[in-house]
mmCIF file of C-alpha atoms and ligand atoms in Angstrom:
data_model
loop_
_atom_site.group_PDB
_atom_site.id
_atom_site.type_symbol
_atom_site.label_atom_id
_atom_site.label_comp_id
_atom_site.label_asym_id
_atom_site.label_seq_id
_atom_site.Cartn_x
_atom_site.Cartn_y
_atom_site.Cartn_z
ATOM 1 C CA MET A 1 18.414 -12.935 -6.528
ATOM 2 C CA LEU A 2 15.488 -15.587 -5.286
ATOM 3 C CA LEU A 3 14.225 -14.516 -1.880
ATOM 4 C CA ASP A 4 12.836 -17.721 0.047
ATOM 5 C CA PHE A 5 9.753 -16.192 2.471
ATOM 6 C CA LYS A 6 11.153 -18.769 5.341
ATOM 7 C CA ASN A 7 13.856 -17.032 5.944
ATOM 8 C CA LEU A 8 12.396 -13.413 5.713
ATOM 9 C CA ASP A 9 11.086 -11.768 8.568
ATOM 10 C CA ASP A 10 7.176 -9.863 9.090
ATOM 11 C CA SER A 11 8.849 -6.504 8.238
ATOM 12 C CA THR A 12 10.551 -7.839 5.088
ATOM 13 C CA ARG A 13 8.403 -9.742 3.375
ATOM 14 C CA TYR A 14 5.706 -6.741 4.449
ATOM 15 C CA LYS A 15 8.003 -4.596 2.283
ATOM 16 C CA VAL A 16 8.752 -7.073 -0.376
ATOM 17 C CA MET A 17 5.190 -7.910 -1.301
ATOM 18 C CA SER A 18 4.151 -3.974 -0.845
ATOM 19 C CA ASN A 19 6.710 -3.116 -3.526
ATOM 20 C CA THR A 20 5.939 -6.305 -5.475
ATOM 21 C CA ILE A 21 2.393 -6.264 -5.556
ATOM 22 C CA ILE A 22 1.411 -2.779 -6.720
ATOM 23 C CA PRO A 23 -1.067 -0.596 -6.817
ATOM 24 C CA ARG A 24 -2.391 -1.490 -4.104
ATOM 25 C CA PRO A 25 -6.487 0.431 -3.379
ATOM 26 C CA ILE A 26 -7.335 1.876 -0.327
ATOM 27 C CA ALA A 27 -10.400 0.466 1.175
ATOM 28 C CA TRP A 28 -11.418 3.731 3.921
ATOM 29 C CA ILE A 29 -13.653 2.068 5.856
ATOM 30 C CA VAL A 30 -16.641 3.645 8.014
ATOM 31 C CA THR A 31 -17.817 1.943 10.787
ATOM 32 C CA GLU A 32 -20.280 2.378 13.810
ATOM 33 C CA ASP A 33 -20.570 0.888 17.119
ATOM 34 C CA ASN A 34 -22.918 2.651 20.190
ATOM 35 C CA GLY A 35 -23.290 5.931 18.088
ATOM 36 C CA ILE A 36 -19.056 6.574 17.693
ATOM 37 C CA LEU A 37 -17.780 6.304 13.969
ATOM 38 C CA ASN A 38 -15.025 4.832 12.980
ATOM 39 C CA ALA A 39 -12.352 5.381 10.122
ATOM 40 C CA ALA A 40 -9.135 3.570 9.297
ATOM 41 C CA PRO A 41 -7.687 2.774 5.975
ATOM 42 C CA PHE A 42 -6.414 -0.764 4.504
ATOM 43 C CA SER A 43 -4.551 -1.509 1.999
ATOM 44 C CA TYR A 44 -4.561 -5.541 2.192
ATOM 45 C CA PHE A 45 -7.805 -5.168 0.119
ATOM 46 C CA ALA A 46 -9.199 -6.971 -2.996
ATOM 47 C CA PRO A 47 -12.002 -7.344 -5.120
ATOM 48 C CA LEU A 48 -12.775 -11.431 -5.198
ATOM 49 C CA SER A 49 -15.784 -11.860 -7.292
ATOM 50 C CA SER A 50 -18.777 -9.724 -9.020
ATOM 51 C CA ASN A 51 -21.113 -12.375 -8.850
ATOM 52 C CA PRO A 52 -21.162 -12.542 -5.601
ATOM 53 C CA ALA A 53 -20.378 -9.130 -5.566
ATOM 54 C CA VAL A 54 -17.297 -9.651 -2.809
ATOM 55 C CA VAL A 55 -14.271 -7.862 -1.669
ATOM 56 C CA VAL A 56 -11.326 -9.310 0.944
ATOM 57 C CA VAL A 57 -9.638 -6.633 3.649
ATOM 58 C CA SER A 58 -7.178 -8.486 5.848
ATOM 59 C CA ILE A 59 -7.250 -7.123 9.105
ATOM 60 C CA GLY A 60 -4.325 -6.774 11.899
ATOM 61 C CA LYS A 61 -4.410 -6.384 15.598
ATOM 62 C CA LYS A 62 -3.305 -3.427 17.798
ATOM 63 C CA ASP A 63 -0.568 -3.648 20.135
ATOM 64 C CA ASP A 64 -1.841 -5.035 22.756
ATOM 65 C CA LYS A 65 -3.281 -7.849 20.743
ATOM 66 C CA THR A 66 -6.873 -6.835 20.480
ATOM 67 C CA PRO A 67 -8.472 -6.413 17.042
ATOM 68 C CA LYS A 68 -8.839 -3.040 15.401
ATOM 69 C CA ASP A 69 -11.603 -1.599 16.131
ATOM 70 C CA THR A 70 -12.881 -1.722 12.422
ATOM 71 C CA LEU A 71 -12.770 -5.327 12.855
ATOM 72 C CA ALA A 72 -14.694 -5.470 16.400
ATOM 73 C CA ASN A 73 -17.078 -3.008 14.802
ATOM 74 C CA ILE A 74 -17.918 -5.336 11.445
ATOM 75 C CA LEU A 75 -17.787 -8.561 12.945
ATOM 76 C CA LYS A 76 -20.466 -7.268 15.464
ATOM 77 C CA ASN A 77 -22.380 -4.947 13.599
ATOM 78 C CA LYS A 78 -22.320 -6.665 10.368
ATOM 79 C CA LYS A 79 -21.914 -3.566 8.364
ATOM 80 C CA ALA A 80 -18.993 -1.687 6.790
ATOM 81 C CA THR A 81 -18.992 1.529 3.850
ATOM 82 C CA ILE A 82 -15.687 1.509 2.360
ATOM 83 C CA CYS A 83 -14.433 4.991 1.056
ATOM 84 C CA PHE A 84 -12.481 6.144 -1.891
ATOM 85 C CA VAL A 85 -9.022 8.496 -1.469
ATOM 86 C CA ASN A 86 -8.211 10.695 -3.732
ATOM 87 C CA SER A 87 -5.601 14.030 -3.526
ATOM 88 C CA ASP A 88 -8.536 15.945 -1.438
ATOM 89 C CA ASN A 89 -8.466 13.925 1.483
ATOM 90 C CA LEU A 90 -5.310 12.058 1.147
ATOM 91 C CA GLU A 91 -4.211 13.522 4.396
ATOM 92 C CA ASP A 92 -7.307 13.188 6.258
ATOM 93 C CA MET A 93 -7.366 9.399 5.546
ATOM 94 C CA LYS A 94 -3.315 8.808 6.455
ATOM 95 C CA LEU A 95 -4.575 10.400 9.804
ATOM 96 C CA THR A 96 -7.308 7.985 10.534
ATOM 97 C CA ALA A 97 -4.623 5.285 10.406
ATOM 98 C CA ASN A 98 -3.584 6.967 13.690
ATOM 99 C CA PRO A 99 -4.778 4.109 16.370
ATOM 100 C CA LEU A 100 -7.456 6.291 18.881
ATOM 101 C CA ASP A 101 -9.032 3.916 22.015
ATOM 102 C CA LYS A 102 -12.148 2.488 20.727
ATOM 103 C CA ASP A 103 -14.452 4.834 22.113
ATOM 104 C CA ARG A 104 -12.619 8.503 20.695
ATOM 105 C CA SER A 105 -13.924 8.761 16.720
ATOM 106 C CA GLU A 106 -11.737 9.283 13.925
ATOM 107 C CA ILE A 107 -14.078 11.187 12.171
ATOM 108 C CA SER A 108 -14.848 13.519 15.064
ATOM 109 C CA THR A 109 -11.055 14.026 16.040
ATOM 110 C CA TYR A 110 -10.292 15.076 13.057
ATOM 111 C CA ASN A 111 -13.268 16.951 11.830
ATOM 112 C CA ILE A 112 -13.800 14.603 8.450
ATOM 113 C CA LYS A 113 -16.915 15.486 6.885
ATOM 114 C CA THR A 114 -19.505 12.859 6.281
ATOM 115 C CA ARG A 115 -22.887 11.891 3.978
ATOM 116 C CA LYS A 116 -25.370 9.771 5.596
ATOM 117 C CA ILE A 117 -26.304 8.243 2.125
ATOM 118 C CA ILE A 118 -28.471 5.139 3.397
ATOM 119 C CA GLU A 119 -29.957 4.785 6.874
ATOM 120 C CA GLU A 120 -28.788 0.942 7.605
ATOM 121 C CA TYR A 121 -25.002 2.082 6.881
ATOM 122 C CA PRO A 122 -22.580 3.683 7.937
ATOM 123 C CA PRO A 123 -22.394 6.903 6.344
ATOM 124 C CA MET A 124 -19.865 7.718 3.843
ATOM 125 C CA ILE A 125 -16.789 10.226 3.817
ATOM 126 C CA SER A 126 -18.466 13.569 1.782
ATOM 127 C CA SER A 127 -15.070 14.260 0.230
ATOM 128 C CA SER A 128 -14.748 10.595 -1.213
ATOM 129 C CA GLU A 129 -16.158 10.263 -5.033
ATOM 130 C CA SER A 130 -17.227 6.739 -5.094
ATOM 131 C CA ALA A 131 -18.480 4.357 -1.724
ATOM 132 C CA LEU A 132 -19.398 0.697 -1.342
ATOM 133 C CA PHE A 133 -21.861 0.069 1.637
ATOM 134 C CA CYS A 134 -20.996 -3.792 2.201
ATOM 135 C CA ASP A 135 -22.505 -6.380 4.667
ATOM 136 C CA PHE A 136 -20.222 -8.816 6.472
ATOM 137 C CA HIS A 137 -20.361 -12.385 4.443
ATOM 138 C CA SER A 138 -17.516 -13.806 6.297
ATOM 139 C CA LYS A 139 -14.146 -14.487 7.643
ATOM 140 C CA ILE A 140 -11.207 -16.365 7.094
ATOM 141 C CA GLU A 141 -9.152 -18.177 9.746
ATOM 142 C CA LEU A 142 -5.557 -17.330 8.809
ATOM 143 C CA ASN A 143 -2.973 -17.724 11.298
ATOM 144 C CA GLY A 144 -4.588 -15.393 13.933
ATOM 145 C CA LYS A 145 -2.427 -12.432 13.225
ATOM 146 C CA THR A 146 -4.521 -11.108 10.939
ATOM 147 C CA THR A 147 -8.177 -11.671 9.938
ATOM 148 C CA PRO A 148 -9.365 -11.619 6.040
ATOM 149 C CA ILE A 149 -13.231 -10.498 6.326
ATOM 150 C CA ILE A 150 -15.070 -10.997 2.830
ATOM 151 C CA LEU A 151 -17.813 -8.039 2.773
ATOM 152 C CA GLU A 152 -20.087 -8.154 0.036
ATOM 153 C CA ILE A 153 -21.244 -4.907 -1.579
ATOM 154 C CA LYS A 154 -24.720 -4.193 -1.353
ATOM 155 C CA LYS A 155 -25.209 -0.978 -2.897
ATOM 156 C CA GLN A 156 -22.332 1.479 -3.968
ATOM 157 C CA PHE A 157 -21.912 5.400 -4.763
ATOM 158 C CA VAL A 158 -20.726 7.473 -7.325
ATOM 159 C CA LEU A 159 -20.454 10.748 -8.034
ATOM 160 C CA ASP A 160 -22.581 11.710 -10.716
ATOM 161 C CA GLU A 161 -20.062 13.312 -12.896
ATOM 162 C CA SER A 162 -18.080 10.211 -12.618
ATOM 163 C CA ILE A 163 -20.072 8.041 -13.589
ATOM 164 C CA SER A 164 -21.985 7.459 -17.643
ATOM 165 C CA LYS A 165 -24.958 6.153 -18.762
ATOM 166 C CA ASN A 166 -23.526 2.985 -20.105
ATOM 167 C CA TYR A 167 -21.602 2.788 -16.296
ATOM 168 C CA HIS A 168 -17.870 3.840 -17.579
ATOM 169 C CA ILE A 169 -16.701 5.159 -14.030
ATOM 170 C CA SER A 170 -13.703 7.259 -14.103
ATOM 171 C CA LEU A 171 -12.395 7.678 -10.552
ATOM 172 C CA ASN A 172 -9.679 10.031 -9.123
ATOM 173 C CA ASN A 173 -8.280 6.924 -6.589
ATOM 174 C CA ILE A 174 -4.903 7.141 -4.976
ATOM 175 C CA ALA A 175 -3.199 3.552 -4.456
ATOM 176 C CA ARG A 176 -0.433 2.336 -2.089
ATOM 177 C CA CYS A 177 2.233 1.607 -4.268
ATOM 178 C CA GLY A 178 5.126 0.295 -1.680
ATOM 179 C CA SER A 179 5.398 2.930 1.700
ATOM 180 C CA GLY A 180 4.190 5.851 -0.932
ATOM 181 C CA TYR A 181 1.063 6.742 -2.742
ATOM 182 C CA LYS A 182 -0.107 6.834 -6.468
ATOM 183 C CA LYS A 183 -2.243 8.945 -8.478
ATOM 184 C CA LEU A 184 -3.941 5.935 -10.396
ATOM 185 C CA LEU A 185 -5.132 8.831 -13.173
ATOM 186 C CA GLU A 186 -3.167 11.699 -14.497
HETATM 187 C C1 LIG B 1 -2.625 3.051 3.706
HETATM 188 C C2 LIG B 1 -2.997 2.413 4.683
HETATM 189 C C3 LIG B 1 -3.221 1.088 4.104
HETATM 190 C C4 LIG B 1 -3.200 0.152 5.667
HETATM 191 N N1 LIG B 1 -3.805 -0.584 5.367
HETATM 192 C C5 LIG B 1 -4.061 -1.679 6.145
HETATM 193 C C6 LIG B 1 -4.641 -3.035 6.401
HETATM 194 O O1 LIG B 1 -4.435 -3.754 4.839
HETATM 195 N N2 LIG B 1 -4.686 -3.968 7.562
HETATM 196 C C7 LIG B 1 -4.023 -3.372 8.759
HETATM 197 O O2 LIG B 1 -4.686 -4.251 9.445
HETATM 198 N N3 LIG B 1 -4.222 -2.509 8.649
HETATM 199 C C8 LIG B 1 -3.826 -1.282 7.677
HETATM 200 N N4 LIG B 1 -3.561 -0.173 8.583
HETATM 201 C C9 LIG B 1 -3.151 0.298 9.511
HETATM 202 C C10 LIG B 1 -4.552 1.098 9.986
HETATM 203 O O3 LIG B 1 -5.031 1.845 9.374
HETATM 204 C C11 LIG B 1 -4.670 1.247 11.521
HETATM 205 O O4 LIG B 1 -4.019 0.176 12.066
HETATM 206 C C12 LIG B 1 -5.705 2.113 12.159
HETATM 207 O O5 LIG B 1 -5.088 2.246 13.196
HETATM 208 C C13 LIG B 1 -6.436 0.669 12.134
HETATM 209 O O6 LIG B 1 -8.343 1.753 13.495
HETATM 210 P P1 LIG B 1 -9.008 1.280 13.648
HETATM 211 O O7 LIG B 1 -8.148 0.320 14.770
HETATM 212 O O8 LIG B 1 -9.682 2.646 14.076
HETATM 213 O O9 LIG B 1 -9.428 -0.230 13.162
HETATM 214 C C14 LIG B 1 -2.708 0.988 7.114
HETATM 215 C C15 LIG B 1 -2.571 2.015 7.067
HETATM 216 C C16 LIG B 1 -2.509 2.691 6.114
HETATM 217 C C17 LIG B 1 -2.191 4.135 6.163
#
């Protein structure tokens, strides 16, 4: 079968791509605005380069066509903490995908524990084995529906027992495969 993308609607294209380009890592992003902590997962997420150390995350719009809170917070405050998902926090991650009003925090609504590791960045989710502390780098203009943003990794937390002296890192990350989730290490 040859799929011609111009004949596929948005949700079919999403289904086809997310069942094919697998696994997709999940950026569980914590941002902060006016003292309100926001957390949400994003799997249109990929590394772009390690020099500079940058990743891309594509963030869509809310149903009312306004920017999702994560995007609004990053564009305003220029900081993001990207946490990784494992089997201990998978259910919490799913909860934070619920659309809450901007003045409601997913972190306090769902009682998710966080740790402040670096003063100038949003806190990381305590149960994550690794977190990337990022600065906003730039955004890519696509079509107005989704906004890919480039984030530069400035610092990374890795649980001591997950990293060796020569920087081998072994994390129990969970990724998105189609509409489901897969452990990357068995
Ligand atoms: C595993 C997973 C991956 C997701 N990936 C994306 C994504 O790449 N881009 C996007 O715009 N929304 C994505 N979503 C939906 C957002 O998490 C959701 O719209 C959330 O409410 C946004 O929250 P915010 O308004 O607080 O930023 C994903 C949801 C889940 C559960």
